[in-house]
Short mmCIF file of C-alpha atoms in Angstrom, two decimals:
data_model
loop_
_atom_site.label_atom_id
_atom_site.label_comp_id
_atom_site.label_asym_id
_atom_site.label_seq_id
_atom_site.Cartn_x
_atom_site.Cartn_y
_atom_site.Cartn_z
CA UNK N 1 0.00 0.00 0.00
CA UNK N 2 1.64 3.75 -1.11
CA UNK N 3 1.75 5.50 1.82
CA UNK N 4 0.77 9.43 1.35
CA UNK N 5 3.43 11.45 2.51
CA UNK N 6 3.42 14.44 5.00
CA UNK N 7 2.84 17.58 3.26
CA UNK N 8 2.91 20.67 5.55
CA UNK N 9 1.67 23.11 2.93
CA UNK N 10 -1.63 21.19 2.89
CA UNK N 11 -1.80 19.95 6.82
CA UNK N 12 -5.31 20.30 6.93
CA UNK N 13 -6.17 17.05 4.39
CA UNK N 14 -3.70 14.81 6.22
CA UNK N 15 -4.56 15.99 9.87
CA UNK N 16 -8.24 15.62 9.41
CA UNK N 17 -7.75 12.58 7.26
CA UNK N 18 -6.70 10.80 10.58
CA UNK N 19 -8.04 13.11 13.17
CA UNK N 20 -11.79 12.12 11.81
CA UNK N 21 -11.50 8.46 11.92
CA UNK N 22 -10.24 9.05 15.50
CA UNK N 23 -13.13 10.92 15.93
CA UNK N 24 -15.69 8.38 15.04
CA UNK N 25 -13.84 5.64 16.62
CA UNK N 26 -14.07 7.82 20.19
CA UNK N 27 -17.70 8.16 19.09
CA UNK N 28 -17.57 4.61 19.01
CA UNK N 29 -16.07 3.65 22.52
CA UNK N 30 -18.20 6.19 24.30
CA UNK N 31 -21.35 4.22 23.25
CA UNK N 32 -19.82 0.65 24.49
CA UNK N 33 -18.54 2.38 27.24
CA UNK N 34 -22.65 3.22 27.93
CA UNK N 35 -23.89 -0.17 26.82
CA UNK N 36 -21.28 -2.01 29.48
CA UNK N 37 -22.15 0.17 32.49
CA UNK N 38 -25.59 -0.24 31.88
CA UNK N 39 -25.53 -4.26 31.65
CA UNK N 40 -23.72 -3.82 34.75
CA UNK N 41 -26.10 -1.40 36.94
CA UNK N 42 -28.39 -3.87 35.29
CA UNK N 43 -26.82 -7.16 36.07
CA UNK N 44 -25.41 -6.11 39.85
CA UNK N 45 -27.18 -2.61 40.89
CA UNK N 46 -23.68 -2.63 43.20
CA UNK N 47 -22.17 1.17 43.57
CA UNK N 48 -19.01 -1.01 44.37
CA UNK N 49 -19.32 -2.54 41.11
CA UNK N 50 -19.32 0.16 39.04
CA UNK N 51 -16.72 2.44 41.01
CA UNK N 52 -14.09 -1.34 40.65
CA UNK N 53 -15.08 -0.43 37.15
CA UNK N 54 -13.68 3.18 37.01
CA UNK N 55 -10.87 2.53 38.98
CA UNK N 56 -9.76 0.00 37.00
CA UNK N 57 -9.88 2.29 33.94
CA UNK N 58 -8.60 4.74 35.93
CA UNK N 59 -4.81 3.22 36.89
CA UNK N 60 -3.44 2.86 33.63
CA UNK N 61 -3.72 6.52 33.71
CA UNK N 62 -1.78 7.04 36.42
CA UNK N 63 0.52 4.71 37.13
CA UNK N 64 1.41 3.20 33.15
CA UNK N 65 1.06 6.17 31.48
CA UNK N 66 4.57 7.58 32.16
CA UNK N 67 6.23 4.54 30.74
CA UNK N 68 4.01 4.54 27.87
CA UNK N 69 5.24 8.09 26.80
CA UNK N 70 9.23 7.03 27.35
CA UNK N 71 8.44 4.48 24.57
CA UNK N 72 5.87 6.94 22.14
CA UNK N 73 9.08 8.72 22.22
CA UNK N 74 11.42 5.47 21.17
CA UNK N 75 8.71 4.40 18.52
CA UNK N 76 6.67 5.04 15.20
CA UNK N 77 3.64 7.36 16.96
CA UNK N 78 1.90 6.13 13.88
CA UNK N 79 1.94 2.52 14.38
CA UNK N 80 1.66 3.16 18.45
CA UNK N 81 -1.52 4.31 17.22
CA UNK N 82 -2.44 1.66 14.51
CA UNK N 83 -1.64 -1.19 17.86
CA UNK N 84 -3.46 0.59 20.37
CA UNK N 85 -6.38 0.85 18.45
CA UNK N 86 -6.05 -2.70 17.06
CA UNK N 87 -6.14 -3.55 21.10
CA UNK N 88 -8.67 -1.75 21.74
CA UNK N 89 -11.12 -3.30 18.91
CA UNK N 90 -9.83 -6.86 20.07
CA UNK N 91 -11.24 -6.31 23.91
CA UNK N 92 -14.51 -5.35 22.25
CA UNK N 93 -14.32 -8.06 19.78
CA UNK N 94 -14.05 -10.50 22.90
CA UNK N 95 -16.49 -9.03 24.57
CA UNK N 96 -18.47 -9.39 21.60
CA UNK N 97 -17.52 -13.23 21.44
CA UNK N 98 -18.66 -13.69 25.13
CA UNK N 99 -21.89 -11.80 24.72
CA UNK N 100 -23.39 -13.74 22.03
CA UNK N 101 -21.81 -17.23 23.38
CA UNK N 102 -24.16 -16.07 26.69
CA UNK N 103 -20.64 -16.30 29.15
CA UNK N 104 -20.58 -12.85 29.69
CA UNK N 105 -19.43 -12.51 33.61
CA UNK N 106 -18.59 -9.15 35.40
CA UNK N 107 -14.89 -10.25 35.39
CA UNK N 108 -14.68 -10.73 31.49
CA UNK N 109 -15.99 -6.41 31.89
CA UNK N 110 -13.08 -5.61 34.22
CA UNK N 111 -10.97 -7.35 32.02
CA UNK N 112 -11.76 -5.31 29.19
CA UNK N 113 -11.65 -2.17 30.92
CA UNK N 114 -8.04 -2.63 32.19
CA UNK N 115 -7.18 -3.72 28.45
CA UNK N 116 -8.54 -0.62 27.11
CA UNK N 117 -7.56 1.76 29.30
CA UNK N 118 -4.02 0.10 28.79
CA UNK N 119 -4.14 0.89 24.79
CA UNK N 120 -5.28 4.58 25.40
CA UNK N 121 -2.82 5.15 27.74
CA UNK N 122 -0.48 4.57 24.48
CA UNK N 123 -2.87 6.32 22.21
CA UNK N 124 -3.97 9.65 23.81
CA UNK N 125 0.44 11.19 24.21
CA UNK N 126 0.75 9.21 20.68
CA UNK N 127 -1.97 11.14 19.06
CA UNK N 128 -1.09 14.61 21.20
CA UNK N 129 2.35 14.34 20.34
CA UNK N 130 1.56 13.69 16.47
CA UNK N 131 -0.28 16.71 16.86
CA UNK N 132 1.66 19.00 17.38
CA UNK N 133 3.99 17.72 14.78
CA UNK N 134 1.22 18.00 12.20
CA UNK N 135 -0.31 20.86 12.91
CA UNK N 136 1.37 24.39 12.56
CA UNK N 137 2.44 26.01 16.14
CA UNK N 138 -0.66 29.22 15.48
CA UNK N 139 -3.29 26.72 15.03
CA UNK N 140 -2.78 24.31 17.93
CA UNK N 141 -5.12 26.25 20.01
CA UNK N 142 -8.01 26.58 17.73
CA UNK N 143 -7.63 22.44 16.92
CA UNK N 144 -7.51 21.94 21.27
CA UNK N 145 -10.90 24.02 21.02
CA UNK N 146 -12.42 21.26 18.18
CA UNK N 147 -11.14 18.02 19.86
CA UNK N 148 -13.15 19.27 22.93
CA UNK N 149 -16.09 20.24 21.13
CA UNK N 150 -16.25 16.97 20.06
CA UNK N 151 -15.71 15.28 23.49
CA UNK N 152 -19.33 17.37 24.35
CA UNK N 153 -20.53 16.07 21.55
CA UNK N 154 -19.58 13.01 22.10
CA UNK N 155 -21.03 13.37 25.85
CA UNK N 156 -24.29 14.13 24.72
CA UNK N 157 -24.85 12.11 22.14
CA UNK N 158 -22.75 8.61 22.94
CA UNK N 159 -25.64 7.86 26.04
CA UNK N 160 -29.17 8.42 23.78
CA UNK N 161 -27.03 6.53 20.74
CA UNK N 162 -25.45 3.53 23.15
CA UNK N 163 -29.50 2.94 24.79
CA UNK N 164 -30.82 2.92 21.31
CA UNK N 165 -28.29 0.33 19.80
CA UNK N 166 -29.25 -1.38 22.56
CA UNK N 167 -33.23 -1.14 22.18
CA UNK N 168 -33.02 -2.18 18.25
CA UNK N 169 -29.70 -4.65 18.53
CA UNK N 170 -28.60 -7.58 20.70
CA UNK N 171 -25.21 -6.44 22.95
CA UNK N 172 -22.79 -8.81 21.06
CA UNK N 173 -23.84 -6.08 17.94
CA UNK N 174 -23.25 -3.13 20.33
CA UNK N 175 -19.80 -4.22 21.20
CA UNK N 176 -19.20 -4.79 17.11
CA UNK N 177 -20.30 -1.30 16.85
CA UNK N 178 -17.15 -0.32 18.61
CA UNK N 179 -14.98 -2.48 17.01
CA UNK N 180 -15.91 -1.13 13.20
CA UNK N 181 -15.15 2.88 14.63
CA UNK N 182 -11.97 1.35 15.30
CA UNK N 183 -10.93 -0.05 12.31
CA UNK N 184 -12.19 3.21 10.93
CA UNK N 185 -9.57 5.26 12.74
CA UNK N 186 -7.15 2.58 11.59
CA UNK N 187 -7.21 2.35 8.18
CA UNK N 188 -6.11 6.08 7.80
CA UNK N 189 -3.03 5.20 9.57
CA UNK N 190 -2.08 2.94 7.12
CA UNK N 191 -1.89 5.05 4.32
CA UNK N 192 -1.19 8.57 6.00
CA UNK N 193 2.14 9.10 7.56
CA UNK N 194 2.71 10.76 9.85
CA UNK N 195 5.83 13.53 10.57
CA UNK N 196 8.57 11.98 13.61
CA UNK N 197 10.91 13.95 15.40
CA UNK N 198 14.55 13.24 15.43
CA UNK N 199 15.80 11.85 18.83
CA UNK N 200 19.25 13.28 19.29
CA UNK N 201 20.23 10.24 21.13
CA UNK N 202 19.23 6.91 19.98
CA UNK N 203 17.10 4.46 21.49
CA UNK N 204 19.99 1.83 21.26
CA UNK N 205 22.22 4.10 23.53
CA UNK N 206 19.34 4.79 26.06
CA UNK N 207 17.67 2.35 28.38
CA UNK N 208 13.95 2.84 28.71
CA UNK N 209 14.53 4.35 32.62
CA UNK N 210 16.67 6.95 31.30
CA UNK N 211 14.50 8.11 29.07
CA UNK N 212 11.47 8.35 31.53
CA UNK N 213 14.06 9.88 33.94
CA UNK N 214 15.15 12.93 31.31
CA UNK N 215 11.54 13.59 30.67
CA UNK N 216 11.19 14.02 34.32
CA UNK N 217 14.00 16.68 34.51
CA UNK N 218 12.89 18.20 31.32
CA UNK N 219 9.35 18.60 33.23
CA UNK N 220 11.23 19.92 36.35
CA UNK N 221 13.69 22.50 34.44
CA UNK N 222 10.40 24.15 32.98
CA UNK N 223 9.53 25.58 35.94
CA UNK N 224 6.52 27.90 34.57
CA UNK N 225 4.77 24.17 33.76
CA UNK N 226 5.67 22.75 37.19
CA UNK N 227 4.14 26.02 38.90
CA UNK N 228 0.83 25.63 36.47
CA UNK N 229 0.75 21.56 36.92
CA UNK N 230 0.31 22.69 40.65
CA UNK N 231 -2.56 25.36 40.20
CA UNK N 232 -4.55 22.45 38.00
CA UNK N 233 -4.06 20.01 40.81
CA UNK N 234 -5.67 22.32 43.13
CA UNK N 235 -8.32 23.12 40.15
CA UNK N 236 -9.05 19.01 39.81
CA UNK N 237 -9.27 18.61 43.08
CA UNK N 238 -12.10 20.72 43.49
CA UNK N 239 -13.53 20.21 39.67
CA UNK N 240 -13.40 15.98 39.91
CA UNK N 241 -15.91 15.62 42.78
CA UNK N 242 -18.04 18.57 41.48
CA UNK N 243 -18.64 17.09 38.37
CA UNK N 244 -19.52 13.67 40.24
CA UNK N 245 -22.13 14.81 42.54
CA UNK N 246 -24.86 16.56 40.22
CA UNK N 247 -26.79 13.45 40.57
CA UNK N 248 -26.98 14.09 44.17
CA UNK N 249 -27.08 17.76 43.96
CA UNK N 250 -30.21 17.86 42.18
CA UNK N 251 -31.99 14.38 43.77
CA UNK N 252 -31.23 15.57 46.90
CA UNK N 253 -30.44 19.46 47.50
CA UNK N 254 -33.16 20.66 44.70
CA UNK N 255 -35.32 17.71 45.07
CA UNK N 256 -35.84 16.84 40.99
CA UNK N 257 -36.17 14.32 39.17
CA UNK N 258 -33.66 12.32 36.21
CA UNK N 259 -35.34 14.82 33.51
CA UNK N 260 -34.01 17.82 35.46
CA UNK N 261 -30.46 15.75 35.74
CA UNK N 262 -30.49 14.98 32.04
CA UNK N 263 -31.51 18.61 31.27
CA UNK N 264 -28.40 19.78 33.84
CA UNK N 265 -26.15 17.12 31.78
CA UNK N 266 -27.08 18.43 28.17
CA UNK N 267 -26.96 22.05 29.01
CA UNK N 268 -23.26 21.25 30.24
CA UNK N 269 -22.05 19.22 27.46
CA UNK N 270 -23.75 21.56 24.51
CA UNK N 271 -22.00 24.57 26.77
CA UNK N 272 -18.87 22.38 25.87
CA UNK N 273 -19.10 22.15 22.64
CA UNK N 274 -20.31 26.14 22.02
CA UNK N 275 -16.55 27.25 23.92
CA UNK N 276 -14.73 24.76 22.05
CA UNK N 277 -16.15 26.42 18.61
CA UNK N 278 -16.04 29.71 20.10
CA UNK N 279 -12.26 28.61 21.12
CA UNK N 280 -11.79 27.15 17.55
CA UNK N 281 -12.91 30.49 15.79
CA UNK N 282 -11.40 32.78 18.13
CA UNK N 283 -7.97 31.28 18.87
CA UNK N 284 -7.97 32.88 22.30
CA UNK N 285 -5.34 35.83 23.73
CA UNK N 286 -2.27 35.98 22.51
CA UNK N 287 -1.05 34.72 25.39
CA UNK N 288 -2.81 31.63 25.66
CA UNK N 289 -2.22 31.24 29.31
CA UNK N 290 -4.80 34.24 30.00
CA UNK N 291 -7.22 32.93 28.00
CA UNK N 292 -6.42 29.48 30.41
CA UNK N 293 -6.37 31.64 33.26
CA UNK N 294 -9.61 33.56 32.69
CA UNK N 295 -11.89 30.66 32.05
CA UNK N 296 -10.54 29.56 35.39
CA UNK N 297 -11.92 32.05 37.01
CA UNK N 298 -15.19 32.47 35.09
CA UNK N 299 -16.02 28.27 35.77
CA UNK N 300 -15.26 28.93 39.31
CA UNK N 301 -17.85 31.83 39.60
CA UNK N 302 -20.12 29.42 38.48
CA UNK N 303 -19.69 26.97 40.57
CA UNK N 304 -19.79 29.86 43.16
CA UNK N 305 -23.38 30.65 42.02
CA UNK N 306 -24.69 26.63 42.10
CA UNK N 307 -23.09 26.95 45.66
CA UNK N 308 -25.58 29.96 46.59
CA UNK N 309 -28.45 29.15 44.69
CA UNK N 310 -31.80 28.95 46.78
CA UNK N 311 -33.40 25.79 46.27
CA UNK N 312 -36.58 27.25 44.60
CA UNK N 313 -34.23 28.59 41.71
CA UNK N 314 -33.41 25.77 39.77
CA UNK N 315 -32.93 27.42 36.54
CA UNK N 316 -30.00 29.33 38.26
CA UNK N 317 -28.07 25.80 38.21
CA UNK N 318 -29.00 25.01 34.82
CA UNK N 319 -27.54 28.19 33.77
CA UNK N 320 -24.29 27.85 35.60
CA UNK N 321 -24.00 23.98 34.86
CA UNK N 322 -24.03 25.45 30.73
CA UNK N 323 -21.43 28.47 31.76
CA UNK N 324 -19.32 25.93 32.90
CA UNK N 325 -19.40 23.86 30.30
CA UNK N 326 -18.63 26.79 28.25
CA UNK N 327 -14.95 27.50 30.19
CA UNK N 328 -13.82 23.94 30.55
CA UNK N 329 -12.66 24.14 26.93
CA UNK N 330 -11.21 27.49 27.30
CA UNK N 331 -8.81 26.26 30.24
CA UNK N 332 -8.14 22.76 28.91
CA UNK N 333 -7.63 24.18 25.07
CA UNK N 334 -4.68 26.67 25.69
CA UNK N 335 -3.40 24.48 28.32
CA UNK N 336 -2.90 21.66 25.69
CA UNK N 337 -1.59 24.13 22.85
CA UNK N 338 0.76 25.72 25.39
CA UNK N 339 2.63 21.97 25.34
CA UNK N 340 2.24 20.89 22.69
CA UNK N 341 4.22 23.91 21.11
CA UNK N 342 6.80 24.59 23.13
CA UNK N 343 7.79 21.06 24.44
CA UNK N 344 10.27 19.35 22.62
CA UNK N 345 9.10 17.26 19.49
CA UNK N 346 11.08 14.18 20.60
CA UNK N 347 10.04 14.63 24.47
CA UNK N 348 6.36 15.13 24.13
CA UNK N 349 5.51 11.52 24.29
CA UNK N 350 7.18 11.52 27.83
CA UNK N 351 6.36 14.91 28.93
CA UNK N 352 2.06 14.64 28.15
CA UNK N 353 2.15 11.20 30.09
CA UNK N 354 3.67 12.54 32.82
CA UNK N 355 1.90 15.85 33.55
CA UNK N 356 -1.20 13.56 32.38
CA UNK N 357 -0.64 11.14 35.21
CA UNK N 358 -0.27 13.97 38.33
CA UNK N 359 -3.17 15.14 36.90
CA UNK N 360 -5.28 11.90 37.60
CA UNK N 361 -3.46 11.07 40.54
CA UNK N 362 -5.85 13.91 42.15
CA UNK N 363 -8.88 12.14 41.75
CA UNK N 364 -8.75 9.44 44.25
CA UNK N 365 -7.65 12.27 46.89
CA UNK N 366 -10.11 14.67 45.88
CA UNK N 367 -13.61 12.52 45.65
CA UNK N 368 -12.25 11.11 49.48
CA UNK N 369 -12.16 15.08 50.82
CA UNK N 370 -15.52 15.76 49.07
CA UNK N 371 -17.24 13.24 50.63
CA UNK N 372 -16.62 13.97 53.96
CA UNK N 373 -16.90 17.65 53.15
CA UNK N 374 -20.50 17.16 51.74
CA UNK N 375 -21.59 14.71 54.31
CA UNK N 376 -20.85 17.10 57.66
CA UNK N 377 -22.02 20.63 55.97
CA UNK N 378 -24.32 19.82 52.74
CA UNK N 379 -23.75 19.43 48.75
CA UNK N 380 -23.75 23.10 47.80
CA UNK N 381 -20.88 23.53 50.57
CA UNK N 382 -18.38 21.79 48.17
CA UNK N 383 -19.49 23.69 45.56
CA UNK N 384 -18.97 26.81 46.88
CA UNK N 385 -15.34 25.39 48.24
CA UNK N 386 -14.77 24.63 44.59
CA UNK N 387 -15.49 27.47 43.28
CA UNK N 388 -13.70 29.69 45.55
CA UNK N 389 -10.58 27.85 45.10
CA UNK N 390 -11.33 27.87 41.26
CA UNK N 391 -11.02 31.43 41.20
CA UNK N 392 -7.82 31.76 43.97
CA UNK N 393 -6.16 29.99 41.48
CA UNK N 394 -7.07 31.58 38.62
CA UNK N 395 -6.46 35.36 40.33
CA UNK N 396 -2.99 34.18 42.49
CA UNK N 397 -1.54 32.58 38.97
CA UNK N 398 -2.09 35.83 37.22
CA UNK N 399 0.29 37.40 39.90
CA UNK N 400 3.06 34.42 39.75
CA UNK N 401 5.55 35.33 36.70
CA UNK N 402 6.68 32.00 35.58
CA UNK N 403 2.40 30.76 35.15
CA UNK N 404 2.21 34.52 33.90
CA UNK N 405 5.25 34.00 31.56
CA UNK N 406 4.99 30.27 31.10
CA UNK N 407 5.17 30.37 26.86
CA UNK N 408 8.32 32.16 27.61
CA UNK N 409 10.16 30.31 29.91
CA UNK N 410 10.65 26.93 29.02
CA UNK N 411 14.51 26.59 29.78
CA UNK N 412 14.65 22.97 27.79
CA UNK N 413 15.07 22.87 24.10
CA UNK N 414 12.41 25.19 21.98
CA UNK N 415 10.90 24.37 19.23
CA UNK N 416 10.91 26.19 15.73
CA UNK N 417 7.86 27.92 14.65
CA UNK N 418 7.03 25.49 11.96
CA UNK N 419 4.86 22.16 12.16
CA UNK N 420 7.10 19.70 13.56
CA UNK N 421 9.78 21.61 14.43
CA UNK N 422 13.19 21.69 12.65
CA UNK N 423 14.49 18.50 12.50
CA UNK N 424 11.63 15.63 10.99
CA UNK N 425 11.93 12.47 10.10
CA UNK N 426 9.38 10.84 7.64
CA UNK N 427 9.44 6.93 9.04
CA UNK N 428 7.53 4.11 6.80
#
């Protein structure tokens, strides 16, 4: 098969070529992710069940994710892809298999989880750091803003789509579902290549170790990314649990019913995917760290609000719960342009692991200080604890000069202003 070569005059045909059969295939997953939760609310109605379940696909994230970038940066990102979506399709073939053989146990579902979450823990730095090698340096914050308009897309619609397949199919056909998206983001791989940095020491001279441990000092000698990695702890901590207790918020505090919750959940996701085309159009600041730093502070105002809300004004929580959907892709977008440009081509891989793994490494801490938080002094307590530290963070970075200056100050190796950076390497 003639592979079609990299051109960087016409980036748009052979980004989107591959960047839309990713799309679909995420499309895909999120609707087998819905069909396998449900069987097992269904099967088990165990909260313990279903939180094994997240954790599981939670770990890979944290603990395998920095080993998986030391090798993205060792290997073909293009055929890191191609394999972890080829893993991916083969848990939900299997599951598949088991469905329609009728041997489908809650095991076989943790199982697949773990194997999943193992192949996107390849995939997602593979496909950032391809990124930013495709894409040219002024457009990486507009293409952040479309990759999360899509996620609310695919927020809103994966649910409704993953409980009709079920109504109209049997499961075993749900799970096949996933596995054709898949082959549809892999077959663009296959022809499309895709642009590799140059390592400037190679893998042969290296052990694997070293290579995690250099992206680890590369992290630490960027100190404006360190300082910012800190503020968005503090901003998951208090985002994670948020986001996990609407149910409870409205059931309980408001006293509504699933319609109001599913109302709550669209408004947020279609608020997603209006800032991630407004982000797309607009491009955000020039300094893409303000435009970060602002939506930090707006989203925390809004949780502020939820926090104060009286319970007979409902439609005050609705409107927030959309606000907020409409920052979370202007603090996430810059935040991922801001790395992808100025790390490193041939240290992304590491680097995007390993701030993506202290990232997750909140969660557990975060939904353990909620609880208790919620339980002694009420629901809209947390909120308004989130919200306030949502904006501390956002005002206090603006006042720290290396967040303030953090596009500046990367004291590692820069990268040229062209897609890629100077020194590519077209690998078959």
């Amino acid at each position: 098969m003639k592979l079609v070569k990299w051109n960087s005059e016409k980036w748009q045909v052979s980004f989107f070529t591959i960047w839309t059969g990713q799309s679909v295939s995420l499309l895909g997953s999120r609707i087998a992710q819905f069909a396998l939760v449900w069987w097992l609310t269904q099967l088990t109605g165990s909260a313990t069940v279903l939180a094994t379940a997240t954790l599981i696909a939670l770990l890979p994230e944290i603990f395998v994710a920095p080993l998986a970038g030391a090798y993205i940066d060792r290997w073909n990102r293009r055929w890191v892809m191609v394999i972890a979506d080829g893993v991916v399709a083969l848990a939900s073939l299997a599951l598949a298999v088991l469905f329609w053989q009728g041997g489908m146990q809650v095991w076989h579902v943790y199982a697949a989880m773990l194997v999943r979450a193992l192949g996107n823990s390849f995939h997602w730095p593979a496909m950032e750091a391809s990124t930013a090698m495709m894409v040219p340096r002024k457009h990486l914050a507009r293409v952040a803003g479309l990759n999360l308009t899509m996620q609310g897309v695919r927020n809103i619609a994966g649910p409704p789509l993953g409980a009709l397949f079920m109504e109209i199919m049997p499961l075993h056909s749900v799970m096949l579902v996933d596995v054709g998206t898949a082959l549809l983001a892999i077959l663009p791989l296959l022809w499309q290549e895709i642009p590799q940095p140059l390592r400037k020491t190679s893998s042969d001279q290296t052990t694997i170790w070293i290579d995690m441990r250099d992206g680890m000092r590369y992290l630490w000698g960027w100190k404006g990314l360190v300082a910012f990695i800190a503020v968005a702890m503090v901003f998951k901590i208090a985002l994670t649990p948020a986001f996990s207790l609407f149910p409870l918020l409205v059931s309980q505090t408001f006293q509504k019913e699933a319609a109001e919750l599913s109302l709550l959940q669209a408004l947020n996701g279609i608020g997603v995917i209006l800032g991630g085309l407004i982000l797309g159009a607009w491009g955000g600041f020039h300094r893409k760290i303000f435009t970060a730093l602002a939506g930090m502070i707006v989203l925390g105002a809004g949780f502020i609000v939820i926090g104060l809300t009286p319970i007979n004004m409902f439609w005050l929580v609705l409107a927030s719960s959309f606000g907020i959907g409409m920052m979370v892709p202007m603090v996430d977008g810059p935040f991922i342009a801001i790395q992808q440009e100025t790390i490193a081509p041939e240290m992304q891989g590491r680097v995007l692991s390993l701030i993506g793994s202290l990232l997750w490494i909140t969660s557990p801490f975060s939904l353990a200080v909620a609880g208790p938080i919620s339980d002694a002094f009420g629901l809209q307590v947390w909120y308004l604890t989130a919200g306030v530290l949502c904006v501390a963070a956002g005002v206090i970075s603006f006042f720290i000069p290396v967040i303030k200056h953090i596009e500046d100050n990367n004291q590692n190796e820069k990268r040229a202003n062209i897609p890629g950076g100077t020194q590519v390497n077209i690998n078959n």
